[in-house]
């Protein structure tokens, strides 16, 4: 037994590139420390990067990717607010593999124990895969190309391209990997030299580390049980609600919670477990901001503008015409989104440049951390940081490999993308790829400072620049939207990968395993997300229509941004441009006040969140505020319990209701209608509930 242990120890030393004797030296240097996470794992082996990439990890990742793709897709096609699901991915990954390994351990068949490094691989793969459901543009630029959205926008003559499973998968496979290669050479600078925090990645790492301690594992089991209970409740609640939606405007979502007049202006509780869960995850200020935006728009502005019907816009226009009230809703929301996005873009850019300046100046004074792995010394680093740095620098990803990968994919994209989108000329793509690495670095660096990815903002910049370059007569709308997709995928995956490097750094997962996991997860997402969207698209004939169950609000917003880029402001309703200027300036002013108000700034609403209900209404904001209220009261009663189990409750509510969309979509495709229609109808001053069997 002793010889076997020694042999295994030597294997570990060879695989990891440093000896356990070095580890003992580091431990001796750490005797004065009070808290050390890595000391809790000092007796555990660190598997090589290849052993971190297990088949069971990718099987679990595939299953969870399908689950999370449905969740993200539903959120994308309803209100467009998508909370961070990293915690849920890490927790569910731990649960599935831990359960499987415990079963094998009891039967004596377990060959490789479940490690935190493997847990990190699962989390990285799942988040990369489900992230394509957002960056793929299924609720924004990609769906905005369709004829259905073009008809609502009233500009079919500017061109459209209906979704097709083949070209969507091909497009995503071409553009989704470029961002991964653009930041690989900068991983040491970002994580070790600059010591960027990446709050979400850091929080996920500490969560995964805690799962693999004795006390943390006990808490994780309790969290999983809580998640399972609320998952079951949410799934069954979605199934129960489905029974009463056998017609138009039927079911609990049509219940006039605050009266019929309020319901006409989208003020009602729609009994959505998903958005109650989202409200529990999102910060309180975001939930309040969304509600305030709904009150400002649907409670004050739209009723006032309606009184100007016949003066500001024609009486004969349909409710969906962008030359009428709908135009004010869409373009004022766009103005607020652009104002907030541009402010944060320049704020993050200024912080990025300032941080780079200070980092470069500091490196001129001090030589920084050595890269040479032979007998390195880190006199100012803690035991944890020394150990993490050794592991992180051990498995190098060659710079030539990253550059060759970027150039190869860029050339393939320049050749193939014009065949998918004829309006997107090869030289447009070339210009994007020349500037993309710089923008990807800026987004990854800014995300490390602020935890805020500005992928959609960079996409909007591409819409306006490429759209204006192409012009309306040469398909500028479709060219701008396609360019938005190229840019969004590059900068989004770049920041995601860098954040995963931070998670891997804190869990001692190899950068190589993080990169491979991200690549495999991205490949999964390029197939899974289009298939999930296609299921929605075929199952729900009113997908993307205003007032439907899945209105895809940002699809029409992105299309009209492209339209503005190629046509200017000539098609706006009367005084709409003036109101756009007002709200554009207001978004910048609110952000300035928020940033320079000190501690009081946390009580000032966020313009981006306020803009979301301008178009679709505040009904989902009421759900979110209910979730926020539940968490607030829970924290007042028992803060420790709320912090430990709040994310599990929220994840259960989101996952259960989200996965219900799979059977409901299949039932819709099969032509199965709910048996009951519970409708709330107005009869003069009375309200009654009609219930009837049949569709």
XYZ file of N, CA and C in Angstrom, residues 87-291:
615
model
N -24.631 30.109 -10.313
C -24.818 29.393 -9.045
C -25.646 28.133 -9.266
N -26.719 28.256 -10.031
C -27.583 27.105 -10.304
C -26.813 26.021 -11.052
N -26.008 26.434 -12.038
C -25.231 25.465 -12.815
C -24.232 24.729 -11.926
N -23.532 25.471 -11.060
C -22.572 24.837 -10.157
C -23.234 23.902 -9.173
N -24.377 24.330 -8.633
C -25.088 23.531 -7.639
C -25.647 22.251 -8.248
N -26.305 22.359 -9.402
C -26.892 21.175 -10.035
C -25.803 20.236 -10.551
N -24.713 20.800 -11.065
C -23.594 19.957 -11.493
C -23.032 19.157 -10.338
N -22.865 19.813 -9.194
C -22.385 19.121 -7.991
C -23.342 18.007 -7.586
N -24.633 18.298 -7.607
C -25.627 17.325 -7.159
C -25.625 16.067 -8.036
N -25.662 16.257 -9.359
C -25.770 15.110 -10.261
C -24.531 14.216 -10.187
N -23.354 14.806 -10.268
C -22.136 13.996 -10.280
C -21.861 13.408 -8.901
N -22.130 14.177 -7.843
C -21.909 13.673 -6.485
C -22.804 12.469 -6.205
N -24.054 12.555 -6.651
C -24.976 11.430 -6.459
C -24.476 10.195 -7.200
N -24.011 10.403 -8.441
C -23.528 9.289 -9.255
C -22.264 8.673 -8.655
N -21.323 9.504 -8.220
C -20.076 8.977 -7.666
C -20.299 8.272 -6.326
N -21.243 8.764 -5.526
C -21.551 8.092 -4.259
C -22.136 6.711 -4.512
N -22.981 6.606 -5.546
C -23.548 5.305 -5.904
C -22.453 4.340 -6.345
N -21.534 4.833 -7.186
C -20.445 3.977 -7.648
C -19.498 3.613 -6.514
N -19.293 4.550 -5.596
C -18.399 4.298 -4.469
C -18.931 3.179 -3.586
N -20.242 3.200 -3.343
C -20.842 2.156 -2.514
C -20.780 0.793 -3.189
N -20.837 0.790 -4.525
C -20.786 -0.481 -5.243
C -19.353 -0.907 -5.568
N -18.376 -0.069 -5.192
C -16.974 -0.402 -5.410
C -16.499 -0.216 -6.833
N -17.242 0.534 -7.652
C -16.892 0.718 -9.063
C -16.302 2.090 -9.365
N -16.146 2.926 -8.347
C -15.664 4.290 -8.569
C -14.172 4.285 -8.881
N -13.795 4.832 -10.039
C -12.394 4.893 -10.441
C -11.771 6.257 -10.164
N -12.572 7.317 -10.306
C -12.032 8.670 -10.120
C -12.991 9.476 -9.256
N -12.536 10.019 -8.137
C -13.423 10.794 -7.269
C -13.838 12.104 -7.937
N -14.933 12.657 -7.452
C -15.462 13.916 -7.965
C -14.719 15.069 -7.297
N -14.066 15.900 -8.085
C -13.260 16.990 -7.551
C -13.902 18.339 -7.877
N -13.406 19.359 -7.183
C -13.911 20.708 -7.455
C -13.480 21.174 -8.843
N -12.357 20.644 -9.349
C -11.924 21.006 -10.694
C -12.922 20.486 -11.734
N -13.398 19.256 -11.530
C -14.397 18.699 -12.443
C -15.713 19.466 -12.326
N -16.057 19.873 -11.123
C -17.253 20.690 -10.891
C -17.154 22.009 -11.664
N -15.971 22.596 -11.665
C -15.745 23.846 -12.398
C -15.876 23.633 -13.897
N -15.399 22.505 -14.384
C -15.535 22.174 -15.805
C -17.013 22.109 -16.193
N -17.827 21.477 -15.349
C -19.266 21.372 -15.630
C -19.898 22.752 -15.677
N -19.614 23.556 -14.652
C -20.195 24.900 -14.588
C -19.799 25.732 -15.808
N -18.532 25.650 -16.198
C -18.048 26.399 -17.357
C -18.744 25.958 -18.628
N -18.869 24.651 -18.812
C -19.488 24.104 -20.021
C -20.957 24.498 -20.116
N -21.675 24.408 -19.003
C -23.112 24.723 -18.997
C -23.348 26.199 -19.269
N -22.584 27.064 -18.612
C -22.764 28.510 -18.803
C -22.385 28.906 -20.227
N -21.332 28.298 -20.779
C -20.944 28.593 -22.163
C -22.039 28.174 -23.133
N -22.624 27.011 -22.894
C -23.669 26.504 -23.787
C -24.937 27.345 -23.707
N -25.420 27.582 -22.493
C -26.663 28.353 -22.343
C -26.458 29.818 -22.695
N -25.200 30.298 -22.624
C -24.926 31.678 -23.007
C -25.204 31.950 -24.474
N -25.111 30.908 -25.314
C -25.411 31.069 -26.743
C -26.887 31.410 -26.940
N -27.748 30.976 -26.020
C -29.169 31.312 -26.122
C -29.387 32.815 -26.007
N -28.430 33.517 -25.354
C -28.503 34.980 -25.276
C -27.743 35.632 -26.423
N -26.442 35.317 -26.543
C -25.623 35.976 -27.566
C -26.017 35.556 -28.978
N -26.747 34.435 -29.120
C -27.222 34.006 -30.433
C -28.290 34.901 -31.020
N -28.856 35.800 -30.201
C -29.794 36.796 -30.714
C -31.189 36.287 -31.015
N -31.598 35.184 -30.383
C -32.916 34.618 -30.678
C -34.055 35.523 -30.215
N -33.761 36.399 -29.263
C -34.781 37.356 -28.837
C -34.428 38.769 -29.239
N -33.380 38.929 -30.088
C -32.954 40.292 -30.448
C -32.616 40.372 -31.934
N -31.317 40.431 -32.255
C -30.929 40.752 -33.633
C -31.309 39.666 -34.631
N -31.172 38.384 -34.255
C -31.426 37.305 -35.209
C -32.914 37.209 -35.549
N -33.762 37.239 -34.530
C -35.205 37.183 -34.775
C -35.691 38.500 -35.382
N -34.953 39.593 -35.116
C -35.313 40.882 -35.702
C -35.189 40.899 -37.213
N -34.492 39.937 -37.809
C -34.384 39.847 -39.271
C -35.640 39.266 -39.914
N -36.500 38.616 -39.138
C -37.598 37.827 -39.695
C -38.688 38.705 -40.305
N -39.469 38.115 -41.176
C -40.593 38.820 -41.803
C -41.639 39.206 -40.776
N -41.822 38.363 -39.761
C -42.820 38.632 -38.727
C -42.514 39.938 -38.000
N -41.260 40.153 -37.654
C -40.862 41.392 -36.980
C -40.859 42.554 -37.971
N -40.437 42.302 -39.210
C -40.418 43.358 -40.229
C -41.821 43.886 -40.505
N -42.824 43.000 -40.508
C -44.207 43.436 -40.733
C -44.688 44.325 -39.595
N -44.331 43.967 -38.349
C -44.717 44.817 -37.226
C -44.006 46.161 -37.276
N -42.784 46.145 -37.771
C -42.013 47.380 -37.879
C -42.428 48.194 -39.101
N -43.156 47.558 -40.026
C -43.637 48.259 -41.221
C -42.552 48.552 -42.232
N -41.542 47.677 -42.308
C -40.436 47.949 -43.238
C -39.965 46.681 -43.944
N -40.899 45.875 -44.399
C -40.522 44.650 -45.107
C -39.724 44.959 -46.372
N -39.933 46.171 -46.936
C -39.205 46.535 -48.152
C -37.700 46.700 -47.902
N -37.318 46.843 -46.616
C -35.898 46.972 -46.285
C -35.201 45.619 -46.182
N -35.969 44.566 -46.363
C -35.391 43.232 -46.375
C -35.669 42.441 -45.111
N -35.747 41.129 -45.251
C -35.926 40.243 -44.106
C -35.337 38.885 -44.438
N -35.068 38.122 -43.399
C -34.546 36.756 -43.553
C -35.165 35.903 -42.462
N -36.063 35.012 -42.863
C -36.763 34.186 -41.889
C -35.833 33.136 -41.285
N -36.081 32.784 -40.020
C -35.224 31.783 -39.359
C -35.282 30.428 -40.050
N -34.152 29.777 -40.077
C -34.038 28.408 -40.573
C -32.984 27.711 -39.742
N -33.258 26.492 -39.356
C -32.361 25.785 -38.443
C -30.958 25.638 -39.023
N -30.860 25.402 -40.326
C -29.552 25.135 -40.936
C -28.664 26.377 -40.925
N -29.181 27.528 -41.404
C -28.303 28.695 -41.473
C -28.021 29.286 -40.092
N -28.949 29.114 -39.146
C -28.698 29.618 -37.790
C -27.553 28.840 -37.148
N -27.598 27.496 -37.237
C -26.523 26.675 -36.666
C -25.196 26.988 -37.356
N -25.224 27.107 -38.680
C -24.004 27.426 -39.409
C -23.432 28.775 -39.009
N -24.290 29.778 -38.878
C -23.851 31.121 -38.487
C -23.205 31.102 -37.109
N -23.844 30.435 -36.154
C -23.312 30.402 -34.792
C -21.993 29.637 -34.716
N -21.880 28.547 -35.466
C -20.629 27.788 -35.465
C -19.479 28.613 -36.042
N -19.790 29.523 -36.951
C -18.748 30.338 -37.577
C -18.271 31.448 -36.651
N -19.220 32.094 -35.929
C -18.867 33.327 -35.208
C -18.662 33.143 -33.706
N -19.059 32.014 -33.126
C -19.082 31.901 -31.663
C -17.741 31.544 -31.032
N -16.777 31.083 -31.828
C -15.506 30.628 -31.253
C -14.403 31.684 -31.318
N -14.627 32.717 -32.105
C -13.564 33.693 -32.328
C -13.160 34.414 -31.045
N -14.163 34.751 -30.223
C -13.874 35.469 -28.981
C -13.019 34.674 -28.019
N -13.101 33.334 -28.080
C -12.309 32.491 -27.183
C -10.821 32.637 -27.469
N -10.466 32.705 -28.757
C -9.056 32.802 -29.124
C -8.505 34.216 -28.930
N -9.404 35.218 -28.897
C -8.928 36.604 -28.848
C -8.336 36.988 -27.496
N -8.751 36.328 -26.408
C -8.271 36.730 -25.080
C -7.343 35.711 -24.425
N -7.155 34.555 -25.055
C -6.288 33.529 -24.462
C -4.882 34.053 -24.164
N -4.242 34.806 -25.071
C -2.878 35.286 -24.748
C -2.832 36.257 -23.576
N -3.972 36.796 -23.182
C -3.986 37.818 -22.132
C -4.417 37.265 -20.778
N -4.542 35.944 -20.645
C -5.104 35.387 -19.419
C -4.235 35.686 -18.197
N -2.893 35.589 -18.347
C -2.015 35.869 -17.207
C -2.097 37.340 -16.807
N -2.140 38.220 -17.801
C -2.215 39.658 -17.510
C -3.497 39.974 -16.746
N -4.599 39.408 -17.195
C -5.904 39.706 -16.590
C -6.001 39.159 -15.164
N -5.631 37.902 -14.978
C -5.900 37.208 -13.718
C -4.807 37.431 -12.685
N -3.555 37.353 -13.090
C -2.446 37.405 -12.120
C -1.830 38.794 -12.019
N -1.485 39.380 -13.164
C -0.813 40.680 -13.117
C -1.766 41.790 -12.666
N -2.924 41.879 -13.320
C -3.886 42.926 -12.984
C -4.763 42.560 -11.791
N -4.835 41.249 -11.476
C -5.644 40.779 -10.337
C -7.091 41.293 -10.408
N -7.680 41.195 -11.588
C -9.074 41.626 -11.747
C -9.989 40.710 -10.939
N -11.040 41.274 -10.367
C -11.853 40.520 -9.405
C -12.856 39.584 -10.069
N -13.490 39.998 -11.179
C -14.548 39.203 -11.800
C -15.515 38.682 -10.728
N -16.340 39.566 -10.167
C -17.170 39.185 -9.002
C -17.995 37.913 -9.178
N -18.648 37.750 -10.340
C -19.468 36.547 -10.539
C -18.607 35.292 -10.580
N -17.469 35.372 -11.282
C -16.561 34.227 -11.337
C -15.978 33.890 -9.984
N -15.652 34.922 -9.206
C -15.113 34.705 -7.859
C -16.164 34.078 -6.949
N -17.404 34.599 -7.007
C -18.485 34.057 -6.172
C -18.761 32.599 -6.514
N -18.744 32.271 -7.815
C -18.969 30.892 -8.238
C -17.859 29.978 -7.730
N -16.622 30.463 -7.783
C -15.491 29.662 -7.314
C -15.597 29.370 -5.817
N -15.920 30.380 -5.036
C -16.052 30.162 -3.594
C -17.205 29.205 -3.297
N -18.266 29.278 -4.097
C -19.388 28.348 -3.924
C -18.930 26.921 -4.205
N -18.226 26.722 -5.319
C -17.751 25.380 -5.673
C -16.763 24.868 -4.628
N -15.864 25.728 -4.175
C -14.925 25.321 -3.117
C -15.668 24.863 -1.869
N -16.719 25.592 -1.509
C -17.471 25.242 -0.292
C -18.193 23.913 -0.445
N -18.659 23.603 -1.675
C -19.348 22.334 -1.903
C -18.452 21.142 -1.562
N -17.168 21.302 -1.760
C -16.249 20.171 -1.641
C -15.532 20.127 -0.295
N -16.044 20.881 0.673
C -15.657 20.696 2.070
C -16.761 19.905 2.764
N -16.474 19.377 3.934
C -17.463 18.534 4.629
C -18.709 19.338 4.972
N -18.512 20.506 5.589
C -19.657 21.330 5.965
C -20.375 21.858 4.735
N -19.588 22.255 3.722
C -20.192 22.785 2.503
C -21.016 21.740 1.776
N -20.548 20.488 1.788
C -21.294 19.414 1.129
C -22.637 19.177 1.815
N -22.649 19.268 3.146
C -23.915 19.109 3.876
C -24.894 20.220 3.514
N -24.382 21.450 3.463
C -25.241 22.575 3.094
C -25.722 22.435 1.658
N -24.828 21.980 0.754
C -25.203 21.820 -0.650
C -26.337 20.816 -0.807
N -26.303 19.723 -0.008
C -27.381 18.726 -0.080
C -28.712 19.341 0.332
N -28.671 20.171 1.377
C -29.896 20.845 1.811
C -30.386 21.828 0.751
N -29.444 22.530 0.120
C -29.819 23.474 -0.929
C -30.447 22.750 -2.115
N -29.881 21.594 -2.471
C -30.416 20.833 -3.594
C -31.820 20.325 -3.280
N -32.030 19.876 -2.051
C -33.379 19.426 -1.668
C -34.375 20.581 -1.758
N -33.946 21.761 -1.298
C -34.815 22.936 -1.396
C -35.104 23.277 -2.852
N -34.053 23.253 -3.679
C -34.238 23.528 -5.104
C -35.203 22.526 -5.727
N -35.056 21.242 -5.360
C -35.922 20.208 -5.912
C -37.382 20.413 -5.546
N -37.635 20.824 -4.311
C -39.024 21.060 -3.881
C -39.662 22.180 -4.687
N -38.930 23.284 -4.846
C -39.502 24.419 -5.561
C -39.505 24.188 -7.073
N -38.595 23.356 -7.558
C -38.641 22.943 -8.958
C -39.940 22.185 -9.233
N -40.244 21.228 -8.355
C -41.474 20.441 -8.520
C -42.707 21.322 -8.433
N -42.722 22.225 -7.436
C -43.859 23.130 -7.289
C -44.039 23.998 -8.527
N -42.932 24.566 -9.034
C -43.000 25.461 -10.189
C -43.443 24.712 -11.439
N -42.920 23.503 -11.637
C -43.301 22.707 -12.807
C -44.790 22.347 -12.758
N -45.248 21.889 -11.595
C -46.658 21.517 -11.450
C -47.568 22.740 -11.558
N -47.093 23.884 -11.067
C -47.881 25.110 -11.175
C -48.034 25.528 -12.646
N -46.964 25.378 -13.425
C -47.057 25.660 -14.854
C -48.011 24.711 -15.551
N -47.966 23.433 -15.172
C -48.885 22.436 -15.734
C -50.324 22.763 -15.357
N -50.550 23.154 -14.111
C -51.898 23.506 -13.645
C -52.435 24.721 -14.410
N -51.587 25.734 -14.592
C -52.033 26.925 -15.321
C -52.377 26.609 -16.772
N -51.628 25.675 -17.365
C -51.847 25.326 -18.767
C -53.268 24.816 -19.003
N -53.847 24.108 -18.042
C -55.186 23.542 -18.189
C -56.248 24.604 -18.458
N -55.988 25.850 -18.046
C -57.007 26.896 -18.129
C -56.725 27.900 -19.242
N -55.847 27.531 -20.192
C -55.493 28.457 -21.270
C -55.972 27.946 -22.621
N -57.192 27.416 -22.683
C -57.725 26.815 -23.905
C -58.298 27.790 -24.901
N -57.866 29.015 -24.926
C -58.356 30.015 -25.881
C -57.580 31.304 -25.731
N -57.995 32.319 -26.498
C -57.320 33.615 -26.427
C -57.661 34.319 -25.122
N -56.650 34.963 -24.532
C -56.814 35.738 -23.294
C -57.408 34.903 -22.164
N -56.981 33.659 -22.086
C -57.480 32.764 -21.040
C -56.379 32.495 -20.016
N -56.790 32.054 -18.841
C -55.849 31.620 -17.826
C -55.568 32.661 -16.773
N -54.761 32.243 -15.803
C -54.446 33.114 -14.665
C -53.672 34.359 -15.093
N -52.914 34.248 -16.190
C -52.118 35.396 -16.630
C -52.981 36.543 -17.133
N -54.267 36.277 -17.338
C -55.182 37.332 -17.788
C -56.048 37.856 -16.651
N -55.746 37.442 -15.429
C -56.573 37.867 -14.294
C -56.317 39.347 -13.980
N -57.382 40.170 -13.947
C -57.205 41.611 -13.670
C -56.974 41.868 -12.182
N -55.753 41.640 -11.725
C -55.430 41.711 -10.301
C -55.799 43.049 -9.680
N -55.552 44.134 -10.400
C -55.794 45.474 -9.859
C -56.961 46.173 -10.550
N -57.818 45.401 -11.212
C -58.962 45.976 -11.906
C -58.774 45.960 -13.409
N -59.881 46.113 -14.114
C -59.859 45.999 -15.567
C -59.085 47.132 -16.233
N -59.249 48.351 -15.723
C -58.546 49.489 -16.321
C -57.036 49.323 -16.157
N -56.609 48.891 -14.983
C -55.186 48.652 -14.756
C -54.680 47.525 -15.654
N -55.524 46.506 -15.856
C -55.133 45.393 -16.714
C -54.918 45.860 -18.151
N -55.749 46.804 -18.621
C -55.589 47.334 -19.976
C -54.223 47.981 -20.172
N -53.666 48.514 -19.085
C -52.353 49.149 -19.152
C -51.263 48.249 -18.554
N -51.496 46.931 -18.616
C -50.494 45.916 -18.272
C -50.113 45.883 -16.789
N -50.962 46.413 -15.922
C -50.695 46.329 -14.484
C -51.496 45.165 -13.910
N -50.851 44.023 -13.787
C -51.488 42.850 -13.192
C -50.405 41.844 -12.824
N -50.763 40.950 -11.937
C -49.867 39.863 -11.543
C -50.190 38.659 -12.411
N -49.210 38.170 -13.176
C -49.517 37.099 -14.140
C -49.145 35.708 -13.629
N -48.872 35.591 -12.324
C -48.674 34.286 -11.681
C -47.508 33.510 -12.303
N -46.459 34.216 -12.705
C -45.293 33.571 -13.313
C -44.266 33.232 -12.244
N -44.047 31.935 -12.035
C -43.039 31.509 -11.067
C -41.642 31.904 -11.526
N -41.439 31.952 -12.857
C -40.126 32.313 -13.393
C -39.693 33.684 -12.915
N -40.562 34.681 -13.088
C -40.156 36.047 -12.767
C -40.208 36.349 -11.273
N -40.947 35.555 -10.513
C -40.818 35.657 -9.058
C -39.417 35.212 -8.653
N -38.948 34.107 -9.269
C -37.586 33.638 -9.008
C -36.528 34.617 -9.484
N -36.748 35.211 -10.669
C -35.810 36.214 -11.181
C -35.717 37.395 -10.217
N -36.855 37.790 -9.663
C -36.879 38.891 -8.706
C -36.109 38.584 -7.439
N -36.053 37.298 -7.059
C -35.290 36.906 -5.876
C -33.792 36.919 -6.134
N -33.385 36.750 -7.393
C -31.970 36.740 -7.733
C -31.459 38.147 -8.031
N -32.245 38.922 -8.777
C -31.814 40.273 -9.153
C -31.762 41.176 -7.916
N -30.838 42.136 -7.897
C -30.802 43.098 -6.789
C -32.115 43.864 -6.676
N -32.433 44.300 -5.457
C -33.703 44.997 -5.223
C -33.842 46.223 -6.117
N -32.749 46.936 -6.358
C -32.830 48.183 -7.120
C -33.236 47.919 -8.568
N -32.853 46.773 -9.122
C -33.255 46.445 -10.489
C -34.757 46.201 -10.546
N -35.283 45.452 -9.590
C -36.713 45.175 -9.557
C -37.523 46.464 -9.404
N -37.072 47.325 -8.496
C -37.772 48.598 -8.286
C -37.651 49.477 -9.525
N -36.497 49.458 -10.188
C -36.303 50.260 -11.400
C -37.267 49.841 -12.500
N -37.433 48.530 -12.679
C -38.352 48.035 -13.697
C -39.784 48.483 -13.388
N -40.174 48.393 -12.129
C -41.522 48.812 -11.747
C -41.709 50.313 -11.945
